[in-house]
């Protein structure tokens, strides 16, 4: 990526974030993380309370990039075919015809994903990793861009199934929207006479532009000392006494990938250690499996990552390209 391309990337990125912020007031950083996940060709996991705007975020992103959004309400009786689609026999043609499921969209909101059985959750594994769905031995690719935004409710755990580590590893980032501050709440209340489902955002870019931005993000320069910093940070998660299962190689690659995109979003064509520090918690924390005794003592994955960032020294030399 050239400095000129980085400047173009940052300009488009800022416009995308500003457009979505018209719907999700006061949540600029969360929106930036969401677009970083999209342009890193990854998926986002939101663990948040009801009514914080998770559905609005998914719909606004799809409208901004001129895409199609779909919402899947995960329930205990949901079947894999309800997500991917099914093949139905057509008596007129004498052949099976594939009927696409809601996963065939640009932005897929998997609402309360942990309420469905592990078998149904697993229906998303292939499409999240390979951007295609295989039904009855036939592969059906999904359109680009493609991102799954999955949500979990942290306060209602009755009747839920914990996401397996293999599926958590598929999400490039995990974050939360949170409640708006006082100023944003007042602005929301001032517009209370408008139905939030009636409004729509004007598309800013076509899907082809998003694909081009994702391609450019992959070309951002990563200095060997920054890659070494990521490797040391990931290795530290595996040796921490409170951790039973550390970050995988996929997690390390995800951190580099999103750091490239975030660097480009700020107008830089190279990654700095500060990018790694900023993104380490949303990228790495949900991949850690803690020792039960540590969890009982109140240790959290976020606190582990924060401590490792303090203990793992960043590169001493200035990074540039």
CSV table of N, CA and C in Angstrom, one decimal, residues 30-196:
chain,number,residue,atom,x,y,z
A,30,UNK,N,-16.8,1.5,18.5
A,30,UNK,CA,-17.4,0.2,18.2
A,30,UNK,C,-17.6,0.1,16.7
A,31,UNK,N,-18.1,1.2,16.1
A,31,UNK,CA,-18.4,1.2,14.7
A,31,UNK,C,-17.0,1.0,13.9
A,32,UNK,N,-16.0,1.7,14.4
A,32,UNK,CA,-14.7,1.5,13.8
A,32,UNK,C,-14.2,0.0,13.8
A,33,UNK,N,-14.4,-0.6,15.0
A,33,UNK,CA,-14.1,-2.0,15.1
A,33,UNK,C,-14.9,-2.9,14.2
A,34,UNK,N,-16.2,-2.5,14.0
A,34,UNK,CA,-17.0,-3.3,13.1
A,34,UNK,C,-16.6,-3.3,11.7
A,35,UNK,N,-16.3,-2.1,11.2
A,35,UNK,CA,-15.8,-1.9,9.9
A,35,UNK,C,-14.4,-2.5,9.7
A,36,UNK,N,-13.6,-2.5,10.8
A,36,UNK,CA,-12.3,-3.1,10.7
A,36,UNK,C,-12.4,-4.6,10.5
A,37,UNK,N,-13.4,-5.2,11.2
A,37,UNK,CA,-13.6,-6.6,11.1
A,37,UNK,C,-14.1,-6.9,9.7
A,38,UNK,N,-15.0,-6.1,9.1
A,38,UNK,CA,-15.6,-6.3,7.8
A,38,UNK,C,-14.4,-6.2,6.7
A,39,UNK,N,-13.6,-5.2,6.8
A,39,UNK,CA,-12.5,-5.0,5.8
A,39,UNK,C,-11.4,-5.9,6.0
A,40,UNK,N,-11.3,-6.6,7.2
A,40,UNK,CA,-10.3,-7.6,7.4
A,40,UNK,C,-10.9,-9.0,7.0
A,41,UNK,N,-12.1,-9.0,6.4
A,41,UNK,CA,-12.7,-10.2,6.0
A,41,UNK,C,-12.9,-11.2,7.2
A,42,UNK,N,-13.3,-10.6,8.3
A,42,UNK,CA,-13.6,-11.4,9.5
A,42,UNK,C,-15.0,-11.2,10.0
A,43,UNK,N,-15.3,-11.8,11.2
A,43,UNK,CA,-16.6,-11.7,11.8
A,43,UNK,C,-16.5,-11.2,13.2
A,44,UNK,N,-17.7,-10.7,13.7
A,44,UNK,CA,-17.7,-9.9,14.9
A,44,UNK,C,-18.7,-10.6,15.9
A,45,UNK,N,-18.2,-10.7,17.2
A,45,UNK,CA,-19.1,-11.3,18.2
A,45,UNK,C,-19.4,-10.1,19.2
A,46,UNK,N,-20.7,-9.8,19.4
A,46,UNK,CA,-21.1,-8.8,20.4
A,46,UNK,C,-21.7,-9.5,21.6
A,47,UNK,N,-21.1,-9.2,22.8
A,47,UNK,CA,-21.8,-9.7,24.0
A,47,UNK,C,-22.3,-8.5,24.7
A,48,UNK,N,-23.6,-8.3,24.7
A,48,UNK,CA,-24.2,-7.1,25.2
A,48,UNK,C,-25.6,-7.3,25.7
A,49,UNK,N,-26.1,-6.3,26.4
A,49,UNK,CA,-27.4,-6.3,27.0
A,49,UNK,C,-28.5,-6.1,25.9
A,50,UNK,N,-29.7,-6.5,26.1
A,50,UNK,CA,-30.8,-6.2,25.1
A,50,UNK,C,-31.0,-4.7,25.0
A,51,UNK,N,-31.3,-4.2,23.8
A,51,UNK,CA,-31.7,-2.9,23.5
A,51,UNK,C,-30.5,-1.9,23.4
A,52,UNK,N,-29.3,-2.4,23.1
A,52,UNK,CA,-28.2,-1.5,22.9
A,52,UNK,C,-27.9,-1.2,21.5
A,53,UNK,N,-28.7,-1.8,20.5
A,53,UNK,CA,-28.5,-1.4,19.1
A,53,UNK,C,-27.7,-2.3,18.3
A,54,UNK,N,-27.7,-3.6,18.7
A,54,UNK,CA,-27.0,-4.6,17.9
A,54,UNK,C,-27.6,-4.8,16.5
A,55,UNK,N,-28.9,-4.9,16.4
A,55,UNK,CA,-29.6,-5.1,15.1
A,55,UNK,C,-29.4,-3.8,14.3
A,56,UNK,N,-29.6,-2.7,14.9
A,56,UNK,CA,-29.4,-1.4,14.2
A,56,UNK,C,-28.0,-1.3,13.6
A,57,UNK,N,-27.0,-1.8,14.3
A,57,UNK,CA,-25.6,-1.7,13.8
A,57,UNK,C,-25.5,-2.6,12.6
A,58,UNK,N,-26.0,-3.8,12.6
A,58,UNK,CA,-25.8,-4.7,11.4
A,58,UNK,C,-26.6,-4.1,10.2
A,59,UNK,N,-27.8,-3.6,10.4
A,59,UNK,CA,-28.6,-3.1,9.3
A,59,UNK,C,-27.9,-1.8,8.7
A,60,UNK,N,-27.4,-1.0,9.6
A,60,UNK,CA,-26.7,0.3,9.1
A,60,UNK,C,-25.5,0.0,8.3
A,61,UNK,N,-24.7,-1.0,8.7
A,61,UNK,CA,-23.5,-1.4,8.0
A,61,UNK,C,-23.9,-1.9,6.6
A,62,UNK,N,-24.9,-2.7,6.6
A,62,UNK,CA,-25.3,-3.3,5.3
A,62,UNK,C,-25.8,-2.2,4.3
A,63,UNK,N,-26.6,-1.3,4.9
A,63,UNK,CA,-27.1,-0.2,4.1
A,63,UNK,C,-26.0,0.7,3.6
A,64,UNK,N,-25.0,1.0,4.4
A,64,UNK,CA,-23.9,1.9,4.1
A,64,UNK,C,-23.0,1.3,2.9
A,65,UNK,N,-22.8,0.0,2.9
A,65,UNK,CA,-22.0,-0.6,1.8
A,65,UNK,C,-22.9,-1.2,0.7
A,66,UNK,N,-24.1,-0.7,0.6
A,66,UNK,CA,-25.0,-1.1,-0.4
A,66,UNK,C,-25.1,-2.7,-0.5
A,67,UNK,N,-25.4,-3.2,0.7
A,67,UNK,CA,-25.5,-4.7,0.8
A,67,UNK,C,-26.8,-5.1,1.3
A,68,UNK,N,-26.9,-6.4,1.5
A,68,UNK,CA,-28.2,-7.1,2.0
A,68,UNK,C,-27.9,-7.6,3.4
A,69,UNK,N,-28.8,-7.3,4.3
A,69,UNK,CA,-28.6,-7.8,5.7
A,69,UNK,C,-29.8,-8.8,6.0
A,70,UNK,N,-29.5,-9.7,6.8
A,70,UNK,CA,-30.5,-10.7,7.3
A,70,UNK,C,-30.3,-10.9,8.8
A,71,UNK,N,-31.4,-11.3,9.4
A,71,UNK,CA,-31.4,-11.5,10.9
A,71,UNK,C,-31.9,-12.9,11.2
A,72,UNK,N,-31.1,-13.7,11.9
A,72,UNK,CA,-31.5,-15.0,12.3
A,72,UNK,C,-31.7,-15.0,13.8
A,73,UNK,N,-32.9,-15.3,14.3
A,73,UNK,CA,-33.1,-15.4,15.7
A,73,UNK,C,-32.8,-16.9,16.1
A,74,UNK,N,-31.7,-17.1,16.9
A,74,UNK,CA,-31.3,-18.4,17.3
A,74,UNK,C,-32.2,-18.8,18.5
A,75,UNK,N,-32.8,-20.0,18.3
A,75,UNK,CA,-33.6,-20.6,19.4
A,75,UNK,C,-33.3,-22.1,19.5
A,76,UNK,N,-33.6,-22.7,20.6
A,76,UNK,CA,-33.3,-24.1,20.8
A,76,UNK,C,-33.8,-25.1,19.7
A,77,UNK,N,-34.9,-24.7,19.0
A,77,UNK,CA,-35.4,-25.6,18.0
A,77,UNK,C,-35.0,-25.2,16.6
A,78,UNK,N,-34.1,-24.3,16.5
A,78,UNK,CA,-33.6,-23.9,15.2
A,78,UNK,C,-32.7,-25.0,14.6
A,79,UNK,N,-32.9,-25.4,13.3
A,79,UNK,CA,-32.2,-26.4,12.6
A,79,UNK,C,-31.1,-25.9,11.7
A,80,UNK,N,-30.1,-26.6,11.4
A,80,UNK,CA,-29.0,-26.1,10.5
A,80,UNK,C,-29.6,-25.7,9.1
A,81,UNK,N,-30.6,-26.4,8.6
A,81,UNK,CA,-31.1,-26.0,7.3
A,81,UNK,C,-31.9,-24.7,7.4
A,82,UNK,N,-32.3,-24.3,8.6
A,82,UNK,CA,-33.0,-23.0,8.7
A,82,UNK,C,-32.0,-21.8,8.5
A,83,UNK,N,-30.7,-22.1,8.6
A,83,UNK,CA,-29.7,-21.1,8.4
A,83,UNK,C,-29.1,-21.2,7.0
A,84,UNK,N,-28.7,-22.4,6.6
A,84,UNK,CA,-28.0,-22.5,5.3
A,84,UNK,C,-28.9,-22.6,4.1
A,85,UNK,N,-30.1,-23.2,4.3
A,85,UNK,CA,-31.0,-23.5,3.2
A,85,UNK,C,-31.1,-24.9,3.0
A,86,UNK,N,-32.1,-25.3,2.2
A,86,UNK,CA,-32.4,-26.8,2.0
A,86,UNK,C,-32.6,-27.0,0.5
A,87,UNK,N,-32.4,-28.3,0.1
A,87,UNK,CA,-32.8,-28.7,-1.3
A,87,UNK,C,-34.2,-29.3,-1.3
A,88,UNK,N,-35.0,-28.8,-2.1
A,88,UNK,CA,-36.4,-29.3,-2.2
A,88,UNK,C,-36.7,-29.9,-3.6
A,89,UNK,N,-37.3,-31.1,-3.6
A,89,UNK,CA,-37.6,-31.8,-4.8
A,89,UNK,C,-38.7,-31.1,-5.6
A,90,UNK,N,-38.4,-30.8,-6.9
A,90,UNK,CA,-39.3,-30.1,-7.8
A,90,UNK,C,-39.9,-31.2,-8.7
A,91,UNK,N,-41.2,-31.4,-8.5
A,91,UNK,CA,-41.9,-32.5,-9.2
A,91,UNK,C,-42.0,-32.2,-10.7
A,92,UNK,N,-42.0,-30.9,-11.1
A,92,UNK,CA,-42.1,-30.6,-12.5
A,92,UNK,C,-40.8,-30.9,-13.2
A,93,UNK,N,-39.7,-30.5,-12.7
A,93,UNK,CA,-38.4,-30.7,-13.3
A,93,UNK,C,-37.8,-32.1,-13.0
A,94,UNK,N,-38.3,-32.7,-11.9
A,94,UNK,CA,-37.8,-34.0,-11.5
A,94,UNK,C,-36.4,-33.9,-10.8
A,95,UNK,N,-36.0,-32.7,-10.4
A,95,UNK,CA,-34.7,-32.4,-9.8
A,95,UNK,C,-34.9,-31.7,-8.4
A,96,UNK,N,-33.8,-31.8,-7.6
A,96,UNK,CA,-33.8,-31.1,-6.4
A,96,UNK,C,-33.3,-29.6,-6.6
A,97,UNK,N,-34.1,-28.7,-6.1
A,97,UNK,CA,-33.8,-27.3,-6.2
A,97,UNK,C,-33.3,-26.7,-4.9
A,98,UNK,N,-32.2,-26.0,-4.9
A,98,UNK,CA,-31.7,-25.4,-3.6
A,98,UNK,C,-32.4,-24.1,-3.3
A,99,UNK,N,-32.9,-24.0,-2.1
A,99,UNK,CA,-33.5,-22.8,-1.6
A,99,UNK,C,-32.6,-22.2,-0.6
A,100,UNK,N,-32.0,-21.0,-0.9
A,100,UNK,CA,-31.0,-20.4,0.0
A,100,UNK,C,-31.6,-19.9,1.3
A,101,UNK,N,-30.8,-20.1,2.3
A,101,UNK,CA,-31.2,-19.7,3.7
A,101,UNK,C,-30.8,-18.2,3.9
A,102,UNK,N,-31.1,-17.7,5.1
A,102,UNK,CA,-30.7,-16.3,5.4
A,102,UNK,C,-29.3,-16.0,5.5
A,103,UNK,N,-28.4,-17.1,5.6
A,103,UNK,CA,-27.0,-16.8,5.6
A,103,UNK,C,-26.5,-16.2,4.3
A,104,UNK,N,-27.2,-16.3,3.3
A,104,UNK,CA,-26.8,-15.7,2.0
A,104,UNK,C,-27.2,-14.2,1.9
A,105,UNK,N,-26.4,-13.5,2.6
A,105,UNK,CA,-26.5,-12.0,2.7
A,105,UNK,C,-25.1,-11.4,2.9
A,106,UNK,N,-25.0,-10.1,2.8
A,106,UNK,CA,-23.7,-9.5,3.1
A,106,UNK,C,-23.4,-9.4,4.6
A,107,UNK,N,-24.4,-8.9,5.3
A,107,UNK,CA,-24.2,-8.8,6.8
A,107,UNK,C,-25.3,-9.7,7.4
A,108,UNK,N,-24.9,-10.7,8.1
A,108,UNK,CA,-25.8,-11.7,8.8
A,108,UNK,C,-25.7,-11.4,10.3
A,109,UNK,N,-26.9,-11.1,10.9
A,109,UNK,CA,-27.0,-10.9,12.3
A,109,UNK,C,-27.5,-12.2,12.9
A,110,UNK,N,-26.6,-12.9,13.6
A,110,UNK,CA,-27.0,-14.1,14.3
A,110,UNK,C,-27.3,-13.8,15.8
A,111,UNK,N,-28.6,-13.5,16.0
A,111,UNK,CA,-29.0,-12.9,17.3
A,111,UNK,C,-29.1,-14.0,18.3
A,112,UNK,N,-28.5,-13.8,19.5
A,112,UNK,CA,-28.5,-14.7,20.6
A,112,UNK,C,-28.0,-16.1,20.1
A,113,UNK,N,-26.9,-16.1,19.5
A,113,UNK,CA,-26.3,-17.3,18.9
A,113,UNK,C,-26.2,-18.5,19.9
A,114,UNK,N,-26.0,-18.2,21.1
A,114,UNK,CA,-25.7,-19.3,22.1
A,114,UNK,C,-27.0,-19.9,22.6
A,115,UNK,N,-28.2,-19.5,22.0
A,115,UNK,CA,-29.5,-20.2,22.4
A,115,UNK,C,-29.7,-21.4,21.6
A,116,UNK,N,-29.0,-21.6,20.5
A,116,UNK,CA,-29.2,-22.7,19.6
A,116,UNK,C,-28.3,-23.9,20.0
A,117,UNK,N,-28.6,-25.1,19.6
A,117,UNK,CA,-27.8,-26.2,19.9
A,117,UNK,C,-26.4,-26.2,19.2
A,118,UNK,N,-25.4,-26.8,19.8
A,118,UNK,CA,-24.1,-26.8,19.1
A,118,UNK,C,-24.2,-27.3,17.7
A,119,UNK,N,-25.1,-28.2,17.3
A,119,UNK,CA,-25.2,-28.7,16.0
A,119,UNK,C,-25.6,-27.6,15.0
A,120,UNK,N,-26.6,-26.8,15.5
A,120,UNK,CA,-27.0,-25.6,14.7
A,120,UNK,C,-26.0,-24.5,14.6
A,121,UNK,N,-25.3,-24.3,15.7
A,121,UNK,CA,-24.2,-23.3,15.7
A,121,UNK,C,-23.1,-23.7,14.7
A,122,UNK,N,-22.9,-25.0,14.6
A,122,UNK,CA,-21.8,-25.5,13.7
A,122,UNK,C,-22.2,-25.3,12.2
A,123,UNK,N,-23.4,-25.0,11.9
A,123,UNK,CA,-23.8,-24.7,10.5
A,123,UNK,C,-23.1,-23.5,10.0
A,124,UNK,N,-22.7,-22.6,10.9
A,124,UNK,CA,-22.0,-21.4,10.5
A,124,UNK,C,-20.5,-21.5,10.3
A,125,UNK,N,-19.9,-22.6,10.8
A,125,UNK,CA,-18.5,-22.8,10.8
A,125,UNK,C,-17.9,-22.7,9.4
A,126,UNK,N,-18.5,-23.5,8.4
A,126,UNK,CA,-17.9,-23.5,7.1
A,126,UNK,C,-18.0,-22.1,6.4
A,127,UNK,N,-19.2,-21.5,6.5
A,127,UNK,CA,-19.4,-20.3,5.8
A,127,UNK,C,-18.5,-19.1,6.4
A,128,UNK,N,-18.3,-19.2,7.7
A,128,UNK,CA,-17.5,-18.2,8.3
A,128,UNK,C,-16.0,-18.3,7.9
A,129,UNK,N,-15.6,-19.6,7.7
A,129,UNK,CA,-14.2,-19.8,7.3
A,129,UNK,C,-13.9,-19.7,5.8
A,130,UNK,N,-14.8,-20.3,5.0
A,130,UNK,CA,-14.6,-20.4,3.6
A,130,UNK,C,-15.5,-19.6,2.7
A,131,UNK,N,-16.4,-18.9,3.3
A,131,UNK,CA,-17.4,-18.1,2.5
A,131,UNK,C,-18.2,-18.9,1.5
A,132,UNK,N,-18.6,-20.1,1.9
A,132,UNK,CA,-19.4,-20.9,1.1
A,132,UNK,C,-20.2,-21.9,2.0
A,133,UNK,N,-21.3,-22.4,1.4
A,133,UNK,CA,-22.2,-23.3,2.1
A,133,UNK,C,-22.3,-24.6,1.3
A,134,UNK,N,-22.1,-25.8,1.9
A,134,UNK,CA,-22.2,-27.0,1.3
A,134,UNK,C,-23.5,-27.7,1.7
A,135,UNK,N,-24.4,-28.0,0.8
A,135,UNK,CA,-25.6,-28.7,1.1
A,135,UNK,C,-25.8,-29.8,0.1
A,136,UNK,N,-26.0,-31.0,0.6
A,136,UNK,CA,-26.1,-32.2,-0.2
A,136,UNK,C,-24.9,-32.4,-1.1
A,137,UNK,N,-23.7,-32.1,-0.7
A,137,UNK,CA,-22.5,-32.2,-1.4
A,137,UNK,C,-22.3,-31.2,-2.5
A,138,UNK,N,-23.1,-30.2,-2.6
A,138,UNK,CA,-22.9,-29.1,-3.5
A,138,UNK,C,-22.6,-27.8,-2.8
A,139,UNK,N,-21.5,-27.1,-3.2
A,139,UNK,CA,-21.0,-25.9,-2.6
A,139,UNK,C,-21.7,-24.7,-3.2
A,140,UNK,N,-22.2,-23.8,-2.4
A,140,UNK,CA,-22.8,-22.5,-2.8
A,140,UNK,C,-22.1,-21.3,-2.2
A,141,UNK,N,-21.3,-20.6,-3.0
A,141,UNK,CA,-20.6,-19.4,-2.4
A,141,UNK,C,-21.5,-18.3,-2.1
A,142,UNK,N,-21.1,-17.5,-1.0
A,142,UNK,CA,-21.9,-16.4,-0.6
A,142,UNK,C,-21.2,-15.1,-1.3
A,143,UNK,N,-22.0,-14.1,-1.4
A,143,UNK,CA,-21.5,-12.9,-2.0
A,143,UNK,C,-20.5,-12.1,-1.1
A,144,UNK,N,-19.6,-11.4,-1.7
A,144,UNK,CA,-18.7,-10.5,-1.0
A,144,UNK,C,-19.2,-9.1,-1.1
A,145,UNK,N,-19.0,-8.3,0.0
A,145,UNK,CA,-18.4,-8.7,1.3
A,145,UNK,C,-19.4,-9.5,2.1
A,146,UNK,N,-18.8,-10.3,3.1
A,146,UNK,CA,-19.6,-11.1,3.9
A,146,UNK,C,-19.1,-11.1,5.3
A,147,UNK,N,-20.0,-10.8,6.3
A,147,UNK,CA,-19.7,-10.8,7.7
A,147,UNK,C,-20.8,-11.3,8.5
A,148,UNK,N,-20.5,-12.1,9.5
A,148,UNK,CA,-21.4,-12.5,10.5
A,148,UNK,C,-21.2,-11.7,11.8
A,149,UNK,N,-22.3,-11.0,12.2
A,149,UNK,CA,-22.3,-10.3,13.5
A,149,UNK,C,-23.2,-11.1,14.5
A,150,UNK,N,-22.6,-11.8,15.4
A,150,UNK,CA,-23.3,-12.7,16.3
A,150,UNK,C,-23.4,-12.0,17.7
A,151,UNK,N,-24.5,-12.2,18.4
A,151,UNK,CA,-24.7,-11.6,19.7
A,151,UNK,C,-25.0,-12.6,20.7
A,152,UNK,N,-24.6,-12.2,21.9
A,152,UNK,CA,-24.8,-13.0,23.1
A,152,UNK,C,-25.3,-12.1,24.2
A,153,UNK,N,-26.3,-12.6,25.1
A,153,UNK,CA,-26.8,-11.9,26.2
A,153,UNK,C,-26.0,-12.3,27.4
A,154,UNK,N,-25.2,-11.5,28.1
A,154,UNK,CA,-24.4,-11.9,29.2
A,154,UNK,C,-25.2,-12.1,30.5
A,155,UNK,N,-26.5,-11.8,30.6
A,155,UNK,CA,-27.2,-11.9,31.9
A,155,UNK,C,-28.2,-13.0,31.9
A,156,UNK,N,-28.6,-13.6,30.8
A,156,UNK,CA,-29.6,-14.7,30.7
A,156,UNK,C,-28.9,-15.9,30.2
A,157,UNK,N,-28.4,-16.8,31.1
A,157,UNK,CA,-27.7,-18.0,30.7
A,157,UNK,C,-28.5,-19.2,30.7
A,158,UNK,N,-29.7,-19.2,31.3
A,158,UNK,CA,-30.6,-20.3,31.3
A,158,UNK,C,-31.0,-20.7,29.9
A,159,UNK,N,-30.8,-22.0,29.6
A,159,UNK,CA,-31.2,-22.5,28.3
A,159,UNK,C,-30.3,-22.2,27.2
A,160,UNK,N,-29.1,-21.8,27.5
A,160,UNK,CA,-28.1,-21.5,26.5
A,160,UNK,C,-27.0,-22.5,26.4
A,161,UNK,N,-26.3,-22.5,25.2
A,161,UNK,CA,-25.2,-23.4,25.0
A,161,UNK,C,-24.0,-22.6,24.8
A,162,UNK,N,-23.0,-22.8,25.6
A,162,UNK,CA,-21.7,-22.1,25.5
A,162,UNK,C,-21.1,-22.3,24.1
A,163,UNK,N,-20.6,-21.3,23.5
A,163,UNK,CA,-20.0,-21.4,22.2
A,163,UNK,C,-18.7,-22.2,22.3
A,164,UNK,N,-18.5,-23.2,21.5
A,164,UNK,CA,-17.2,-24.0,21.6
A,164,UNK,C,-16.0,-23.1,21.2
A,165,UNK,N,-14.8,-23.5,21.7
A,165,UNK,CA,-13.6,-22.7,21.4
A,165,UNK,C,-13.3,-22.6,19.9
A,166,UNK,N,-13.7,-23.7,19.2
A,166,UNK,CA,-13.4,-23.7,17.7
A,166,UNK,C,-14.2,-22.7,17.0
A,167,UNK,N,-15.4,-22.4,17.5
A,167,UNK,CA,-16.3,-21.4,16.9
A,167,UNK,C,-15.9,-20.0,17.4
A,168,UNK,N,-15.5,-19.8,18.6
A,168,UNK,CA,-15.1,-18.5,19.1
A,168,UNK,C,-13.8,-18.1,18.3
A,169,UNK,N,-13.0,-19.0,18.0
A,169,UNK,CA,-11.8,-18.7,17.2
A,169,UNK,C,-12.1,-18.2,15.8
A,170,UNK,N,-13.3,-18.5,15.3
A,170,UNK,CA,-13.7,-18.0,14.0
A,170,UNK,C,-14.0,-16.5,14.0
A,171,UNK,N,-14.3,-15.9,15.2
A,171,UNK,CA,-14.6,-14.5,15.3
A,171,UNK,C,-13.3,-13.7,15.4
A,172,UNK,N,-13.1,-12.8,14.5
A,172,UNK,CA,-11.9,-12.0,14.5
A,172,UNK,C,-11.8,-11.1,15.7
A,173,UNK,N,-13.0,-10.7,16.2
A,173,UNK,CA,-13.1,-9.8,17.3
A,173,UNK,C,-14.3,-10.0,18.1
A,174,UNK,N,-14.2,-9.7,19.4
A,174,UNK,CA,-15.4,-9.7,20.3
A,174,UNK,C,-15.4,-8.4,21.1
A,175,UNK,N,-16.5,-7.7,21.1
A,175,UNK,CA,-16.6,-6.4,21.8
A,175,UNK,C,-18.1,-6.3,22.2
A,176,UNK,N,-18.4,-5.1,22.8
A,176,UNK,CA,-19.7,-4.8,23.2
A,176,UNK,C,-20.0,-3.3,22.8
A,177,UNK,N,-21.3,-3.0,22.6
A,177,UNK,CA,-21.7,-1.7,22.3
A,177,UNK,C,-21.8,-0.8,23.5
A,178,UNK,N,-22.5,-1.4,24.5
A,178,UNK,CA,-22.7,-0.6,25.8
A,178,UNK,C,-23.8,0.4,25.6
A,179,UNK,N,-24.2,1.0,26.8
A,179,UNK,CA,-25.2,2.0,26.8
A,179,UNK,C,-24.6,3.3,26.4
A,180,UNK,N,-25.4,4.2,25.7
A,180,UNK,CA,-24.9,5.5,25.3
A,180,UNK,C,-24.7,6.4,26.5
A,181,UNK,N,-23.8,7.4,26.3
A,181,UNK,CA,-23.6,8.4,27.4
A,181,UNK,C,-24.8,9.3,27.5
A,182,UNK,N,-24.7,10.3,28.5
A,182,UNK,CA,-25.9,11.1,28.7
A,182,UNK,C,-26.2,12.0,27.5
A,183,UNK,N,-25.2,12.5,26.8
A,183,UNK,CA,-25.5,13.4,25.7
A,183,UNK,C,-26.1,12.6,24.5
A,184,UNK,N,-25.6,11.4,24.3
A,184,UNK,CA,-26.2,10.6,23.2
A,184,UNK,C,-27.6,10.1,23.6
A,185,UNK,N,-27.8,9.8,24.8
A,185,UNK,CA,-29.2,9.4,25.3
A,185,UNK,C,-30.2,10.5,25.0
A,186,UNK,N,-29.8,11.8,25.3
A,186,UNK,CA,-30.7,12.9,25.1
A,186,UNK,C,-31.0,13.0,23.6
A,187,UNK,N,-30.0,12.9,22.7
A,187,UNK,CA,-30.3,13.0,21.3
A,187,UNK,C,-31.2,11.9,20.8
A,188,UNK,N,-31.1,10.7,21.4
A,188,UNK,CA,-32.0,9.6,21.1
A,188,UNK,C,-33.4,9.9,21.5
A,189,UNK,N,-33.5,10.4,22.7
A,189,UNK,CA,-34.9,10.7,23.2
A,189,UNK,C,-35.5,11.8,22.4
A,190,UNK,N,-34.7,12.8,21.9
A,190,UNK,CA,-35.3,13.8,21.1
A,190,UNK,C,-35.9,13.3,19.8
A,191,UNK,N,-35.4,12.2,19.3
A,191,UNK,CA,-35.9,11.6,18.1
A,191,UNK,C,-36.8,10.4,18.4
A,192,UNK,N,-37.4,10.4,19.6
A,192,UNK,CA,-38.3,9.3,20.0
A,192,UNK,C,-39.6,9.2,19.2
A,193,UNK,N,-39.9,10.2,18.5
A,193,UNK,CA,-41.2,10.2,17.7
A,193,UNK,C,-41.0,9.4,16.4
A,194,UNK,N,-39.8,9.1,16.0
A,194,UNK,CA,-39.5,8.4,14.8
A,194,UNK,C,-39.3,6.9,15.0
A,195,UNK,N,-39.9,6.1,14.3
A,195,UNK,CA,-39.7,4.6,14.4
A,195,UNK,C,-38.4,4.3,13.9
A,196,UNK,N,-37.5,3.6,14.7
A,196,UNK,CA,-36.1,3.4,14.3
A,196,UNK,C,-36.1,2.4,13.1
